[in-house]
Amino acid sequence: MNAIGVDVGGTKIAAAVVTPRGRILDEVRYPTPQTPETLIKNIARAVKEVGDGHEAGGVCLAVPGLILASENKVVFSPNLRAIEGLPLKDELEPRIGLPLTVENDGNAAAWGEFRFGVGSEADHLVFVTLGTGIGGGVITHGVLMRGAQGSGGELGHVTVQATGPRCACGNDGCLEALASGSAIARRAREVAIENPGSALGRLATNRQILGEDVTRLAREGDGVALSVLEETGRWLGIGLASFVNIFNPEVVAVGGGAMEAGELILEAARREVSQRSRPPSRDLAEVQIATLGPKSGVLGAAALARDASSGEYLLGT
Ligand SMILES: [Zn+2]
């Protein structure tokens, strides 16, 4: 049976009808409104539009922030305040006429990579996504780890530097504050000021530097831009080394927009993992680039919706 996955992001809502083998049959996108009523309306509209003409057994919403699975609610979402506290299942099920579940977006993307992507041959996967923030998810023995309340797997908010920069979550020195796309841009602006003669420094005098500028300049050979990505990779690797020690995964997959930089970040990350994690976990874990790109969220959500309805996915609450 096909299922519908919905990825509710800070700026857009993507909904897709997906086959059991992970093929997208239809897809729609809507902007993400910033008020609760219009948010519910647009999610319902996206689901109805994409599902039109298809049979689907269920819907799963991949949502940003910390969720309380027993209530199908998001309790904390710094990048999408409008979704906080909304009774998503109660509001949406009557409008769409299908069973609906709610999952954290990092967990859903991890499930997507596990089912259809880089982790499809593994039983033990750690997935980290480097975007504006850092999301993630953990699969152990083929089961998505959700924790007691459904808010587990928040890999971006482990502290890697106690006195480090402030994170969007309010804590200091989270992995997210040191290795996300936003952290790359922040670090790039700092080193551009220190190195005004570099390509990065010259660009900074004309306009605000973005994460993709850093990757482009690093590929063109700018040593300063390269050093920004290497430092990001070192912080990422410090976080990944802990995940390797804790979860003993076969695959550590890294995705998200910042993975445009690929090996320019991962090489330094692998070095840290090999120095800081312990055998035998260290020798097993392969740090790889995720393969589904931005589709991991809708694909994972659809697979979760199907697994929930078939009873394969008997987890959490
Ligand atoms: Zn944090």
Coordinates of C-alpha atoms and ligand atoms in Angstrom, one line a residue:
M1 CA 0.0 0.0 0.0
N2 CA 1.2 3.5 -0.8
A3 CA 1.6 6.0 1.9
I4 CA 1.9 9.8 2.2
G5 CA 4.9 11.4 3.7
V6 CA 4.9 15.1 4.6
D7 CA 8.0 17.1 5.5
V8 CA 7.0 20.2 7.4
G9 CA 10.0 22.6 7.2
G10 CA 10.5 26.1 8.3
T11 CA 9.8 27.5 4.9
K12 CA 8.0 24.8 2.9
I13 CA 5.7 21.9 3.3
A14 CA 6.6 19.0 0.9
A15 CA 4.1 16.1 0.6
A16 CA 4.6 13.0 -1.5
V17 CA 2.8 9.7 -2.3
V18 CA 5.4 6.9 -2.0
T19 CA 5.3 3.3 -2.9
P20 CA 6.5 0.5 -0.5
R21 CA 9.8 0.4 -2.4
G22 CA 10.4 4.1 -2.0
R23 CA 9.3 5.5 -5.4
I24 CA 7.7 8.9 -5.4
L25 CA 4.5 8.8 -7.4
D26 CA 3.4 12.4 -6.9
E27 CA 4.7 15.4 -5.0
V28 CA 3.5 18.9 -4.0
R29 CA 5.0 21.8 -2.2
Y30 CA 3.4 24.6 -0.3
P31 CA 4.9 27.5 1.6
T32 CA 4.9 27.1 5.4
P33 CA 2.6 29.7 6.9
Q34 CA 3.5 31.1 10.3
T35 CA 0.1 31.0 12.0
P36 CA -1.4 27.8 13.5
E37 CA -4.7 27.9 11.6
T38 CA -3.1 28.4 8.1
L39 CA -0.4 25.9 8.9
I40 CA -3.1 23.2 9.5
K41 CA -4.9 24.4 6.4
N42 CA -1.9 24.1 4.2
I43 CA -0.8 20.7 5.5
A44 CA -4.3 19.4 4.9
R45 CA -4.4 20.9 1.4
A46 CA -1.0 19.5 0.5
V47 CA -2.1 16.0 1.6
K48 CA -5.4 16.1 -0.2
E49 CA -3.9 17.4 -3.4
V50 CA -1.0 15.0 -3.5
G51 CA -3.2 12.0 -2.6
D52 CA -5.8 12.8 -5.3
G53 CA -6.1 9.9 -7.6
H54 CA -3.9 7.6 -5.5
E55 CA -4.8 5.0 -2.9
A56 CA -2.9 5.6 0.4
G57 CA -3.0 3.8 3.7
G58 CA -1.8 6.5 6.0
V59 CA 0.1 9.8 6.5
C60 CA 3.1 10.7 8.6
L61 CA 4.1 14.2 9.3
A62 CA 7.8 14.8 9.8
V63 CA 8.0 17.9 11.9
P64 CA 10.8 20.1 13.2
G65 CA 11.3 20.2 17.0
L66 CA 10.8 18.1 20.0
I67 CA 7.7 16.0 20.0
L68 CA 5.5 14.4 22.6
A69 CA 4.5 11.2 20.8
S70 CA 1.6 10.3 23.2
E71 CA -0.1 13.5 22.3
N72 CA 1.1 13.8 18.7
K73 CA 2.3 17.3 19.5
V74 CA 5.4 19.4 19.0
V75 CA 6.4 20.9 22.3
F76 CA 9.4 23.0 21.2
S77 CA 10.2 24.2 17.7
P78 CA 12.5 27.3 17.6
N79 CA 12.3 27.4 13.8
L80 CA 8.5 27.0 13.5
R81 CA 6.8 28.5 16.5
A82 CA 3.3 28.1 14.9
I83 CA 3.4 24.3 15.2
E84 CA 4.1 24.3 19.0
G85 CA 1.3 22.8 21.0
L86 CA -1.0 22.1 18.0
P87 CA -3.1 18.9 18.3
L88 CA -1.9 17.8 14.9
K89 CA -3.7 14.4 14.8
D90 CA -7.0 15.7 16.1
E91 CA -7.0 18.6 13.8
L92 CA -5.8 16.9 10.6
E93 CA -7.3 13.4 10.6
P94 CA -10.9 14.6 10.1
R95 CA -9.8 16.9 7.3
I96 CA -7.8 14.3 5.4
G97 CA -9.7 11.1 6.2
L98 CA -6.6 9.0 6.8
P99 CA -4.8 7.8 9.9
L100 CA -2.0 10.2 10.8
T101 CA 1.2 9.9 12.9
V102 CA 3.7 12.5 13.8
E103 CA 7.5 12.1 13.9
N104 CA 10.5 14.3 14.4
D105 CA 12.0 15.3 11.0
G106 CA 15.5 14.1 11.9
N107 CA 14.1 10.7 12.9
A108 CA 12.0 10.5 9.7
A109 CA 15.0 11.3 7.5
A110 CA 17.0 8.7 9.3
W111 CA 14.3 6.2 8.7
G112 CA 14.3 7.2 5.0
E113 CA 18.1 6.6 4.7
F114 CA 17.7 3.3 6.6
R115 CA 14.9 2.0 4.3
F116 CA 15.9 3.4 1.0
G117 CA 19.3 5.1 1.1
V118 CA 22.8 4.8 2.4
G119 CA 21.7 2.6 5.4
S120 CA 19.6 0.1 3.5
E121 CA 22.1 -2.7 4.0
A122 CA 22.6 -1.9 7.7
D123 CA 20.7 -2.8 10.9
H124 CA 22.5 -0.1 12.9
L125 CA 22.6 3.4 11.6
V126 CA 23.3 6.8 12.9
F127 CA 22.1 9.7 10.7
V128 CA 23.0 13.3 11.1
T129 CA 21.8 16.1 8.9
L130 CA 23.7 19.4 8.6
G131 CA 21.3 22.2 7.6
T132 CA 20.5 25.5 9.3
G133 CA 20.5 23.3 12.4
I134 CA 21.6 19.7 13.0
G135 CA 19.0 17.0 13.2
G136 CA 19.5 13.3 13.5
G137 CA 18.2 9.9 14.2
V138 CA 19.4 6.5 15.5
I139 CA 18.4 3.0 14.3
T140 CA 19.4 0.0 16.4
H141 CA 18.6 -3.6 15.4
G142 CA 16.4 -2.1 12.7
V143 CA 14.3 -0.1 15.2
L144 CA 14.0 3.6 15.3
M145 CA 15.1 4.9 18.7
R146 CA 12.5 7.4 19.9
G147 CA 13.1 7.3 23.6
A148 CA 10.4 7.3 26.3
Q149 CA 8.4 10.3 25.0
G150 CA 9.3 10.3 21.3
S151 CA 11.9 13.1 21.6
G152 CA 15.0 11.0 21.5
G153 CA 17.7 11.1 18.8
E154 CA 18.4 14.8 19.2
L155 CA 21.9 14.4 18.1
G156 CA 22.4 18.1 17.2
H157 CA 22.1 19.1 20.9
V158 CA 24.8 17.1 22.5
T159 CA 27.3 19.4 24.1
V160 CA 30.7 19.2 22.4
Q161 CA 32.3 22.4 23.8
A162 CA 31.0 23.4 27.2
T163 CA 32.0 27.1 26.8
G164 CA 31.2 27.1 23.1
P165 CA 28.8 29.4 21.2
R166 CA 25.2 29.7 22.1
C167 CA 22.9 27.3 20.3
A168 CA 19.3 28.1 19.1
C169 CA 18.1 25.7 21.8
G170 CA 19.5 27.9 24.5
N171 CA 22.4 25.7 25.5
D172 CA 26.0 26.6 24.9
G173 CA 28.4 24.6 22.7
C174 CA 26.0 22.1 21.1
L175 CA 27.1 20.2 18.1
E176 CA 24.6 22.3 16.1
A177 CA 26.3 25.5 17.2
L178 CA 29.6 24.3 16.0
A179 CA 29.0 22.1 12.9
S180 CA 25.7 23.2 11.2
G181 CA 25.4 25.2 8.0
S182 CA 24.8 28.3 10.2
A183 CA 28.0 27.6 12.1
I184 CA 29.9 27.4 8.8
A185 CA 28.6 30.8 7.8
R186 CA 29.4 32.3 11.2
R187 CA 32.9 30.9 11.2
A188 CA 33.5 32.1 7.7
R189 CA 32.5 35.7 8.5
E190 CA 34.9 35.6 11.5
V191 CA 37.9 34.3 9.5
A192 CA 37.1 36.6 6.6
I193 CA 37.7 39.6 8.8
E194 CA 41.0 38.1 10.1
N195 CA 42.1 37.3 6.5
P196 CA 41.0 40.3 4.4
G197 CA 43.4 39.3 1.5
S198 CA 41.9 35.9 1.0
A199 CA 39.2 35.1 -1.5
L200 CA 36.8 34.7 1.4
G201 CA 37.9 38.0 2.9
R202 CA 37.5 39.9 -0.4
L203 CA 34.0 38.4 -0.9
A204 CA 33.0 39.5 2.6
T205 CA 33.7 43.1 1.8
N206 CA 31.0 42.9 -0.9
R207 CA 28.2 41.0 0.7
Q208 CA 27.2 38.6 3.5
I209 CA 28.9 35.2 3.1
L210 CA 26.7 32.1 2.9
G211 CA 27.6 28.5 3.5
E212 CA 27.6 27.7 -0.2
D213 CA 30.2 30.5 -0.9
V214 CA 32.6 28.7 1.5
T215 CA 32.3 25.4 -0.3
R216 CA 32.7 27.1 -3.7
L217 CA 35.8 29.0 -2.7
A218 CA 37.3 26.0 -1.0
R219 CA 36.9 24.0 -4.2
E220 CA 38.6 26.9 -6.1
G221 CA 41.6 26.5 -3.7
D222 CA 41.1 29.3 -1.2
G223 CA 43.0 28.0 1.9
V224 CA 41.0 30.1 4.3
A225 CA 37.7 28.8 3.1
L226 CA 39.1 25.3 3.2
S227 CA 40.2 25.8 6.9
V228 CA 36.6 26.8 7.7
L229 CA 35.3 23.5 6.4
E230 CA 38.1 21.5 8.1
E231 CA 37.3 23.1 11.4
T232 CA 33.6 22.3 10.9
G233 CA 34.6 18.7 10.1
R234 CA 36.7 18.5 13.3
W235 CA 33.7 19.5 15.4
L236 CA 31.4 17.2 13.5
G237 CA 33.9 14.4 14.1
I238 CA 34.0 15.0 17.8
G239 CA 30.2 14.6 17.9
L240 CA 30.3 11.5 15.7
A241 CA 33.0 9.8 17.7
S242 CA 30.7 9.9 20.7
F243 CA 27.8 8.5 18.7
V244 CA 30.1 5.7 17.5
N245 CA 31.1 4.9 21.1
I246 CA 27.5 5.0 22.3
F247 CA 25.6 3.2 19.5
N248 CA 28.2 1.0 17.8
P249 CA 26.7 1.7 14.3
E250 CA 27.6 0.0 11.1
V251 CA 27.0 3.2 9.1
V252 CA 27.2 6.9 10.2
A253 CA 25.4 8.8 7.5
V254 CA 25.8 12.6 7.1
G255 CA 23.3 14.5 5.0
G256 CA 21.8 18.0 4.7
G257 CA 22.6 21.1 2.6
A258 CA 26.1 21.5 4.1
M259 CA 27.1 18.1 2.6
E260 CA 27.5 19.9 -0.7
A261 CA 31.0 20.3 0.7
G262 CA 31.2 16.5 1.0
E263 CA 34.7 15.2 1.7
L264 CA 36.0 18.7 2.5
I265 CA 34.1 18.3 5.8
L266 CA 34.1 14.5 6.1
E267 CA 37.8 13.9 5.8
A268 CA 38.5 15.9 9.0
A269 CA 35.4 14.3 10.7
R270 CA 36.7 10.8 10.0
R271 CA 40.1 11.7 11.4
E272 CA 38.5 12.7 14.7
V273 CA 36.3 9.6 14.7
S274 CA 39.3 7.4 14.3
Q275 CA 41.2 9.2 17.1
R276 CA 38.4 9.6 19.6
S277 CA 36.2 6.5 19.3
R278 CA 37.3 3.1 20.6
P279 CA 37.6 -0.3 18.9
P280 CA 35.8 -2.4 17.9
S281 CA 33.1 0.2 17.2
R282 CA 35.7 2.5 15.6
D283 CA 36.8 -0.1 13.1
L284 CA 33.2 -1.0 12.1
A285 CA 31.7 2.4 11.6
E286 CA 31.7 3.8 8.1
V287 CA 31.2 7.5 7.9
Q288 CA 29.4 8.1 4.6
I289 CA 27.5 10.8 2.8
A290 CA 23.7 10.2 2.9
T291 CA 22.3 9.4 -0.6
L292 CA 18.6 10.6 -0.6
G293 CA 19.3 14.4 -0.3
P294 CA 16.3 16.5 0.6
K295 CA 13.9 13.6 -0.2
S296 CA 14.9 11.6 2.9
G297 CA 12.2 13.4 5.0
V298 CA 9.2 12.6 2.8
L299 CA 10.5 9.1 2.0
G300 CA 11.1 8.3 5.6
A301 CA 7.8 9.7 6.7
A302 CA 5.9 7.7 4.1
A303 CA 7.7 4.5 5.2
L304 CA 6.9 5.3 8.8
A305 CA 3.2 5.8 8.0
R306 CA 3.1 2.5 6.3
D307 CA 5.1 0.7 9.0
A308 CA 2.7 2.2 11.6
S309 CA -0.4 0.9 9.8
S310 CA 1.1 -2.5 9.1
G311 CA 2.2 -3.0 12.7
E312 CA 5.8 -3.5 11.8
Y313 CA 6.7 -0.4 13.6
L314 CA 5.5 -1.0 17.2
L315 CA 7.6 1.6 19.0
G316 CA 7.4 4.5 21.3
T317 CA 4.1 4.9 23.1
Ligands
ZN1 ZN 21.4 23.0 21.1

